[in-house]
Each structure stands twice: as structure tokens, then as C-alpha cells.
Amino acid sequence: MDMKVALDTLWVLVAGMLVFFMNLGFGLVESGFCRAKNTVNIISKNFIVFAVSTIAFFAIGWGLMFGDGNGFLGLKGLFFLGGADNSPAVGDAYSGVYSAMSWTGVPLLAKFFFQLVFAGTAATIVSGAVAERIKYISFIVFSFLLVAFVYPVTGHWIWGGGWLSKLGFWDFAGSTAVHSVGAWAALAGVLVLGPRIGKYAKDGSVRPIPGHNMTSAMTGALVLWLGWFGFNPGSTMAADPNAISHIVVTTNLAAAAGALAATAVAWALLGKPDIGMTINGALAGLVGITAGCAFVSPGSSLVIGAIAGGLVVLGVQFFDKLKIDDPVGALAVHGIGGIFGTLAVGLFAQDKIAPGTTGNGLFFGGGFSLLAKQAIGVAAVGATVFTVSLVLWLLIKAALGVRVSEEEELEGLDVGEHGNRAYPDFVQTETVA
Amino acid sequence: MDMKVALDTLWVLVAGMLVFFMNLGFGLVESGFCRAKNTVNIISKNFIVFAVSTIAFFAIGWGLMFGDGNGFLGLKGLFFLGGADNSPAVGDAYSGVYSAMSWTGVPLLAKFFFQLVFAGTAATIVSGAVAERIKYISFIVFSFLLVAFVYPVTGHWIWGGGWLSKLGFWDFAGSTAVHSVGAWAALAGVLVLGPRIGKYAKDGSVRPIPGHNMTSAMTGALVLWLGWFGFNPGSTMAADPNAISHIVVTTNLAAAAGALAATAVAWALLGKPDIGMTINGALAGLVGITAGCAFVSPGSSLVIGAIAGGLVVLGVQFFDKLKIDDPVGALAVHGIGGIFGTLAVGLFAQDKIAPGTTGNGLFFGGGFSLLAKQAIGVAAVGATVFTVSLVLWLLIKAALGVRVSEEEELEGLDVGEHGNRAYPDFVQTETVA
Amino acid sequence: MDMKVALDTLWVLVAGMLVFFMNLGFGLVESGFCRAKNTVNIISKNFIVFAVSTIAFFAIGWGLMFGDGNGFLGLKGLFFLGGADNSPAVGDAYSGVYSAMSWTGVPLLAKFFFQLVFAGTAATIVSGAVAERIKYISFIVFSFLLVAFVYPVTGHWIWGGGWLSKLGFWDFAGSTAVHSVGAWAALAGVLVLGPRIGKYAKDGSVRPIPGHNMTSAMTGALVLWLGWFGFNPGSTMAADPNAISHIVVTTNLAAAAGALAATAVAWALLGKPDIGMTINGALAGLVGITAGCAFVSPGSSLVIGAIAGGLVVLGVQFFDKLKIDDPVGALAVHGIGGIFGTLAVGLFAQDKIAPGTTGNGLFFGGGFSLLAKQAIGVAAVGATVFTVSLVLWLLIKAALGVRVSEEEELEGLDVGEHGNRAYPDFVQTETVA
């Protein structure tokens, strides 16, 4: 047995398991931030979305993303991992149709598992933003289409050997490839759905709709933080001790700084340290460092995390001002955080940290070149995913409808969509709206 | 330091930790599917059962299961890991009394830990089926006896060098050795206990008793899914990169297919996608792939998972028709899923996937030979565990009683058994029955 | 790539991630054992304390603890990991200012991450004991000071090459260095704060204030138990297969014995098997084995765990008799458990288990020498941490106040401190006091 292959595989799989566990994190943060009457629906969505993603990515997505092809999409070995592949052979010894992944010396199924849990993450980001009014079947259909066709195409551009990777765009673990993609797909959905009943009053005021379970939300956030220790350092896809130690530390520093900055900004702006902002600040710090975790210093990661954390408080208010109703703040966390994090590579990257990759960013003497390429990637991926998602949501709306009835929304989606109640033994208050 | 030993040990221990974590998964699924008034009792059972299993397996179970002996039980090194052993020496270099485990080159205490968490799993499966009416002390006593004497004997047949392993019966990670054993022991307990008050009306109708916390149930299910990434690939007990990558993927595909199939079948039969069925479908897919995860292709794992997921919906209805009251569906998930998964090896196994093990199953040209041996194992283990468990439950009933008083059952076991309430700050509804 | 460095790094980082996850465990145990009206405050404290610890240990704590210096504190490379260091070089090949950590061959940032999560644990222990009446800002400030200045100084004595390590005091994974430190700092805080309103009646009777969510508490306890599989075996900081297998097993046996012993003692003394005692018994067993996990036999670990579990029941009653109000039992678990565990090394250590370290303890023919040194460490660390913490708490009290107003305490800290409610959709009972 080749020890290096074994060790790398172990690391990739364990990291992938941690990323898988993020499904729980998203499920708990999203349901905790929503009302009790919609809990079964939300956690059902979060549970089944990974099952749907598994099938979609196995059947179609993997091949489109990592199959050899042109700059825009994969064209070989498209279905069910069916192409030739002699992994764990690497470099010149590799012979197969998934050559964009030939830099990592682990078995094909290990590559697939790790990439699958990333695809699932993009899909699950959507679920929070569209919560409390979307039809279950419509969410399932959109998730399948997203993971089968949309995510893998922009993913091909970035990680599959496509045009953005050739341009010199860097996104180490997916601030754009995963998080922004999820957020743009969600934004399209939110616009098609419209806000929840009662969220925006006719006089223009915004009505807070508090989440039903802060214990869930906190639990989910810590599970996500843990999962990010797979997400970012696992993206080495090799047990490189210096790289993964570095990335664990930058990831953690950014999360800490994000939590503290968001808490401070919320305390200053809102008067009290709102727990939702503390949690979303940590998550924004994590999203923000995802693109650059391997390219920036620990000190820079503190700054990146703090900015992302501060931005999330402003972002939540920004979307509310536009009457874009995102019950859990996913657009601020993954959208704004993902955009900022990708641009931050262009600002904070240092050649000496990962020689031969990004080169220096603006703040370290590299000029605007890298920053410009990062901006191109942000814009191209955003425009594409938003546009295609909008079309898909509109098609689904025409075919199946996207929104539950007003009666069902008021009663709660748990009974209407699932015939279940989440907490039948407890007396509940009349919930908002 | 021998690097291979170190790497294998790391993998076995980390996988064992994931399996340990399944105690949380079972605790949350089971308590979530039951009523609030019995929550303290259920989670106390799920918490203490692993402590009891630890003592029982350390003191007695390990030796009976893995000690050198005859085809039926271990006879050497019976107590407290007290036999000679020079692990991590393997094969001919091994010298000791636990030779059935001499194929894996990790220290004895690593072997013990990994096997202990499996034994604990079998015991915790029982707890769900007998929930909401069993006396705490009686459950503790049964758990001790199960892990000390019952589980290790049939385990010896399968994994300890006993007659089933010599026959050519294959159960890679324990669809039978762990899951069915737990289910048969549970079935005996359920029959001795009888159904919960109010579950089956005199007119023959079945009264649904909804669980009190779907957030708990979903959390538990995702923790179990995570834990299975230790359970199945960890059963390699070596960091074999191809095998563990393969098993991670077959395990995940079966879970996904199980969740989707159960959701679809429930939607068709019950009219709505019941969250309990979605969750139990995923778990049934996991149980179903446990025996064959190393022997079947990814494509076959999809089929196995889907069938197991569909069966669980029918299984829950089947047991209710027989008035066998299992509050959480454990008999359907672990019993039917375990039996089906073990037989599925006889149908879907392919020699090329793990050469020199199962050979081909029926669907791949191997004829009925393997299937017949799998059926023999299923029947022999089932008959033995059920019979012995029935005797044990009846002895416990005679000595200590097994069921709480009617008053206590109506009030809830939390106050009666523990003097605690799970949620004293919340106003509760009058719960069913 | 040096395979040993890679493997050791992987283990240290994965173990550190498990310890990080203990933040969730503490958050759920502590909030579960407290009232619903204080839940947001408690989980906010548990969430932000790790962010604060990250900054404090990165900026200052690491250098004070591990920088080369004298017997009392580090003096070189004090800030932001800024000193020279050529890790993963070890032994004579090491050249740098953090030579107390030069025995482990992993990158500097891996050492930092693992030590950071330990520092965070000490801080989070405080949060439970001071819960339900402390001001949020005051807790944040104390946590920063504890992790920046107090924990690293006594840590330097024990693990940083200071006077206790030179004396021959042994604390493998931190019964004293982490757990007792947290408990002594908490005790000082509890004394400065005083008991919660209504806890101790004027007639001297103790009023039980039941926790609001036993599901949370059980979940937290199992997350902590899992986390300890990083905490104790990870303290090898190397993938030594025999040592980590041994430590996993001693850790688990002690936890199991602690849970069972506390349950039995509670059953005998209180009449019923209180779930809070079962949980705290397991945790006390874990704290108790932390110092000696690498130095004692599996059999001894059972005894140590059982004694620690029994002590916790008595300890909770002891502190209540003194009117020292600790809502979650942290002083009994981490204080008494930590002291006992450290002394237990002096009783149960066996030279043959880790040759060249502790030598034999009293019960294995080593006489009183080791026990005396252990007692010196317990006393010196306890006196120092308690005294310094008391001064810090009093300074904070003078500067910011430490306790919320009586009105806020009665209403719950969630609204007063955070403007949030944890469970707004549920009707709550009038809580105690």
C-alpha cells in the first residue's frame, strides 16, 4: 500500500464527512431562525436536499463539472462516474477523462464524495432563503436542477479546468464556487416567491419575525463552524501538514473575528448584542475566508473575518430595505460574504504563503491585476447563476407553482405540506402573521 | 514507529468515535419520535446503555465473541481482555487467544474500542422499541445481559471465527450481526411488554401517537448518517484507500436512495411526505447497505437503499397491523432492513469488487448458493437471539417486572422513574393517552 | 513529504477539532440545566467565549504559556506567535523560542490550534457556574483576561517547561491545567456574584431550580464525551498507536464508570436516578481520568471514574450546603473532579504503562512521593488561579458591574441583555423565582 495515498484518502474522506455534517448545521440554523409552525417543512427540505444532491451529482453533475471538455463545461465521462480513470495516479501518470482532478492522488470515489458534499452545500444554502412559503416539491425539483446542471457548470469554470481557472481566478475552497452560487440561486428564488405574508407592512415598515429556537440556531452554527474545518483545509485534498495547519488557523481566526465584529456592530447599531447577528457574523467570517484561507496570513484572516462579520449586519438591513425577504440571512452571509471573500483574495493574498498560486494581492504590492480577475469571476458566476436560476424558478412556477396557498402559509407549512407537527406536545403562541 | 500500524489505528479509532456518536443519534431519534412526558426516561436509557455496554463488553462480551474457542463461542481470554495477545502483529506473526481479529494490524485496545461501540449499537436499538412503558432498571439489566452474553455469541458465529463465517456467510459491517440482533431482542421485549396504553383501540383501529420533537428526530438522523461513515468504512479496520472510498460512497448512495424512496412511497400511500418516513427511510437504506457495502457496486447500492427505504413504510404498517407496538419504527428499520440487507449480499455481490470474499450473488451470475447461506445466517441468528431474549425478558419480568404502572405510564415515565421533567418551563398539551 | 509529520499533524488537528466541538457540548449542557428565560444569554456566552479565547490566546496567551522564559512564565515570542520557530523540527534539531513544545513534530500552527481549543475549554467552564445572573460584557472581559493572562501562566508551570513540570508534577491532558483552572476561576466569580434570587430561602432550605431542556443537556453531554476522545488521546500530539488506543479506552471506561456510579449514588441518596446526576457523573469521570489517562491501567480507570462519579453527587450537595450557587454543577464536575483526577495519578500511576514518566503511584508501590508532588500542583494552581481571578472579578465589578439588575434577573437575561427570546413561539410557565 502506498502510504501517501492512504493518508491523503483518509484526510479527504474525514474532511468530506465533516462537510456532510454541515447539512445538520444548515438545518438547525435555518429552522431555528424560522417559526415553529414551519419546522417540519424546513428540516425536511434540509434533510432531503442532500439525498437529491447525491443522486443529481452522481448521475450528471460530477461529469459536467470535472469531465474533460472545453472552457465552459465537461463533455466526457458525463454520467454516473462512467468515464475512464486510473486514480490515484497523478500528473503524467494519470490517464482518464477527469484530468482536472488529477493533481490529487486519491481514488476516484474519494474525489467524488468530497465534491458531492460541496455540491450539497450549495443546494442547501438556497433552502434557508426561500423558507416559510415554498412548496416542498418545487424546492426538490429546483435542487435537483441546481446540482445537476447549474452548480457544475460554473464549478467547471473555476475548478474543472475551465476559463476562469485559466484566467487566473483563485477560489481555494469556494467562496464563489459554492457560497455565492447558492446565494445567487436563492436570490432568484426569493424574487420569484416574494416576501412572507406580513413581513413588510404597507407603510413600508419591516416587521421582525423572530426565530422559534435559538438553541437550534446556536447548535447549527457550531456544527457549521466544525464542518468548515473539513470544508477549507480539506480542499487541499492531500494531507499536507503545513497547508492544513495554516488553513485551520486562518479559518478559525476569521470565524472568531466575524462573530466579534458582528456582535459589536449589532450592539452599536441595534443597542443590544443580538444572538442572530453573533451567529451570522461567525458564519460570514467563515464564508469570507473560504476563498483565501490558503493564500492569506493569519493576521489578514482576522481582518477579512472582521469585515465580513460587520458586513453581514449591514447586509441584513440592506435586503430588508429592498423588501427582499430572506428569513435566515443567507443572502447576507453567503452572498455578500462570498463576494467579499473572493475579492479579498485580490487584496490580501501573499505569494510567500502559497508560492506559485495567486501571487500578491493589492495590499501586498501585487497591484490591481489579481483583484480585477477576482472581480471578473464574481461577476460572471453571479450573472450566470442568477439568470439561469431565475429561468428555472419561473419554469417551475409555471409547471408546479412555487408558493403554498395563503391559508397554508398562515397555518404553517408543516401541516399543509407534510401532515406533521414539529412539537405537538407543546402549547404554542399565536405566531407572527 | 510502523507507519501502517499508526495509520490503521488512527482510522479505526476515528471511525470508532463516529460510531460512538451514534448513541446521540439514537437518543435523539427515539426521544423525538416519542412524547415529551417520556423524554427524560428515553434519553437516560440511551445515555446509560452505552455505559452499561462498556462494562459488559469489557468484562465478558469481548472474550465470548473474539476469544479462541469452538464454532459457537469463545473460550479463551474471557474476562477483561485478559488473554495473551501480541497485536498489532498480524497473520502468522500473531500469537495470542484473539486470533479471529489477527487480520487487522492495530493494537488490542483499538480493536476492543471499535468492537465495543458496535456492541453498544445493538443494545441501543432495543431502547426505542420498548420505549414509553419499560421500567428503567429492567432495561438496564437486559442491556447488560444482551451485551455480555447474547450479542457476543451470535457475533462469534459471524465475526469471531464461528460456524457462520466458516459456512461462507458474509456480513461486512453488521446488518445481521448488529442491526438484526438488536431488532430481534427488541421484538421479544415488545411482545413481553405489550403495546402502550391507547395505541390500539378496541375496534381494531390504530391510533397515531405523534412524536414530540421533529427537530430532535432530524438531528438524530443526520448524526446517525454521519456515524455510519464510521460504522461501514471503519469495518475495514485498516486504512485501505480504495475500500474505504468505495464504502463511503455505497453507504451514502443507499442512504440517499432510502430517504427518497420512503418519501415517495409515503407520499403515494399516505398522501403526504411524512417526515418520520423520510428519516426512517434513510436509516433503513443505511441498515440495508451495511452487510454489503464492501461487496456491491455504487449502482447496486442505490437499488438496495431504495428497496430498504420502500420496505420501511410497509414494515411500519405491517407491525401495526399485528398490534406490535414499536414507537419509533426500530423493528422496521433494523429488523426488516437488516434482514433485507443481509439477503441483498446474496443478490448483488460482485466478485470483482472484493475479490476472494463473497463471489457473485444471484443477479451477477453466482446462482443461489450465496443467497442460501445468507438466508441460513439470517434465520439462525434471528431464531437464537429472539428465543434467548424472550427467556431473558420473561426472567426479568418475574424478578423485577418490566412495565411501569398504568398511572405512571399515563403521567409519563419522567416523573415516575426519574423525578425529573424534560421541559418544565413549557406549557404542555394533554398528550395522547 | 515526511509521512510521520503528516500523520501526526492530521491526528493533532482532528483531535483539536473534536475539542473545539466541546464548545457545543458545554453550551448545551449549561443552557439545558438552566431556565428557558436565560437561554439566549447562556448560549451567546458559550458561543462568543471561544471567539474571545481565540483572539486572547493568539495575541497573548500562547506566548506567555509556551514562550521560552523562566519557571513562572514565558518571556519570548510573546505576541501573535511572533517568535522564531522551525517546527516541525524536534529535539536537538529544533531552533526557536517555543522549545517547551519541541517534543512534538507538527507545524507551529497545529500546535497553536490544539492548545487554543484547550484554552477555550478552561474559559467555557466558567460560563456555566456564573450563569443566570452575570452581565454579558463582564463575562466577555473576564474570559479575555483569563485566557490571555491567567490560564497561560499556570499552564506554563505545567506544560510550558515551568517549575511544576520540573518538580515532577504530571497532568497528561489537563485535570488541573484546564479543568481545575476553569473551576477555580468560576468559584471566584460565583462568590463575587452571589447566588441567584430565590435559590437559598431564608430558612436555610435549598430550592431546586430545574433546567429547562434535558434533551439539550443529554446532547451536550454526549458531544462532550465525543470531544474528550480528542482532548485526552490528542494530548499525545503524535499518532502513537499504542498510546492513543490506551487513552481512548481509559477515557471511555472512566466515563462509563462515572455515569453508572453517579446514577447509583443518586438513586441511593435521592431515591431516583436523577438525569442530571447521570450526566454530571459521566463528565466527572472524564475530568477525573484526564490527568492520568496515559499513566493508569484500564482497570484503574474504572475505579477512578467511579469515584469521580460518586463524588460529583456529594459535591453538588456540598456546594449547596455552603450556599455557593452553581447552576450546572461545574464546580463539582471540573473542580472536585479535576482535583481528584490529579491526585489519582499519585495513587494509580504505573511505571510500566508509560515508562520514564510518572513512575509508580502509591497503590503500585511508589510510595507518597508522586502523590505529594501532585498535591503541591493542585494547591499551587488552585491558590493562584482563585486569588488572581478574585481580584479580576472585583476589578470588573468596580469598573462595569458583574450582576444584572434584580428586575432583569427575574424577567430573564435574554430580553435584558440581548433583546431576544429563545423560544418565542412556545407558551412558558412561570419559572421558578
Tab-separated table of C-alpha atoms in Angstrom, chain A residues 242, chain C residues 5 62-63 65-69 76-78 81-112 159-160 237:
chain	number	residue	atom	x	y	z
A	242	ASN	CA	1.771	22.874	6.654
C	5	VAL	CA	4.888	14.649	10.296
C	62	TRP	CA	0.273	31.328	23.637
C	63	GLY	CA	3.457	33.289	24.161
C	65	MET	CA	2.422	29.793	28.110
C	66	PHE	CA	4.899	28.316	25.657
C	67	GLY	CA	7.453	31.036	25.061
C	68	ASP	CA	10.896	30.339	26.478
C	69	GLY	CA	11.215	32.120	29.801
C	76	LYS	CA	9.991	35.261	24.335
C	77	GLY	CA	7.847	35.319	21.210
C	78	LEU	CA	5.068	36.740	23.302
C	81	LEU	CA	3.008	33.671	17.520
C	82	GLY	CA	5.729	36.108	16.568
C	83	GLY	CA	8.802	34.239	17.766
C	84	ALA	CA	11.330	32.220	15.789
C	85	ASP	CA	10.327	28.601	15.284
C	86	ASN	CA	11.403	25.868	12.904
C	87	SER	CA	8.700	23.306	13.684
C	88	PRO	CA	8.116	20.541	12.769
C	89	ALA	CA	11.765	20.056	13.682
C	90	VAL	CA	12.059	18.290	17.030
C	91	GLY	CA	14.592	17.765	19.799
C	92	ASP	CA	18.078	18.988	19.046
C	93	ALA	CA	17.025	19.995	15.563
C	94	TYR	CA	14.536	22.448	16.984
C	95	SER	CA	15.562	26.044	16.929
C	96	GLY	CA	13.147	28.642	18.156
C	97	VAL	CA	11.601	30.243	21.197
C	98	TYR	CA	8.801	27.758	21.885
C	99	SER	CA	11.055	24.911	22.962
C	100	ALA	CA	8.623	23.520	25.535
C	101	MET	CA	6.637	22.211	22.579
C	102	SER	CA	9.611	20.934	20.611
C	103	TRP	CA	8.895	17.329	21.572
C	104	THR	CA	6.050	17.083	19.051
C	105	GLY	CA	6.882	17.155	15.361
C	106	VAL	CA	3.998	19.095	13.896
C	107	PRO	CA	3.877	22.607	12.397
C	108	LEU	CA	3.655	25.544	14.767
C	109	LEU	CA	0.120	26.396	13.697
C	110	ALA	CA	-1.035	22.865	14.505
C	111	LYS	CA	0.440	23.187	17.985
C	112	PHE	CA	-1.278	26.543	18.340
C	159	TRP	CA	3.173	22.284	30.183
C	160	GLY	CA	5.421	25.207	29.289
C	237	MET	CA	0.235	15.259	19.924
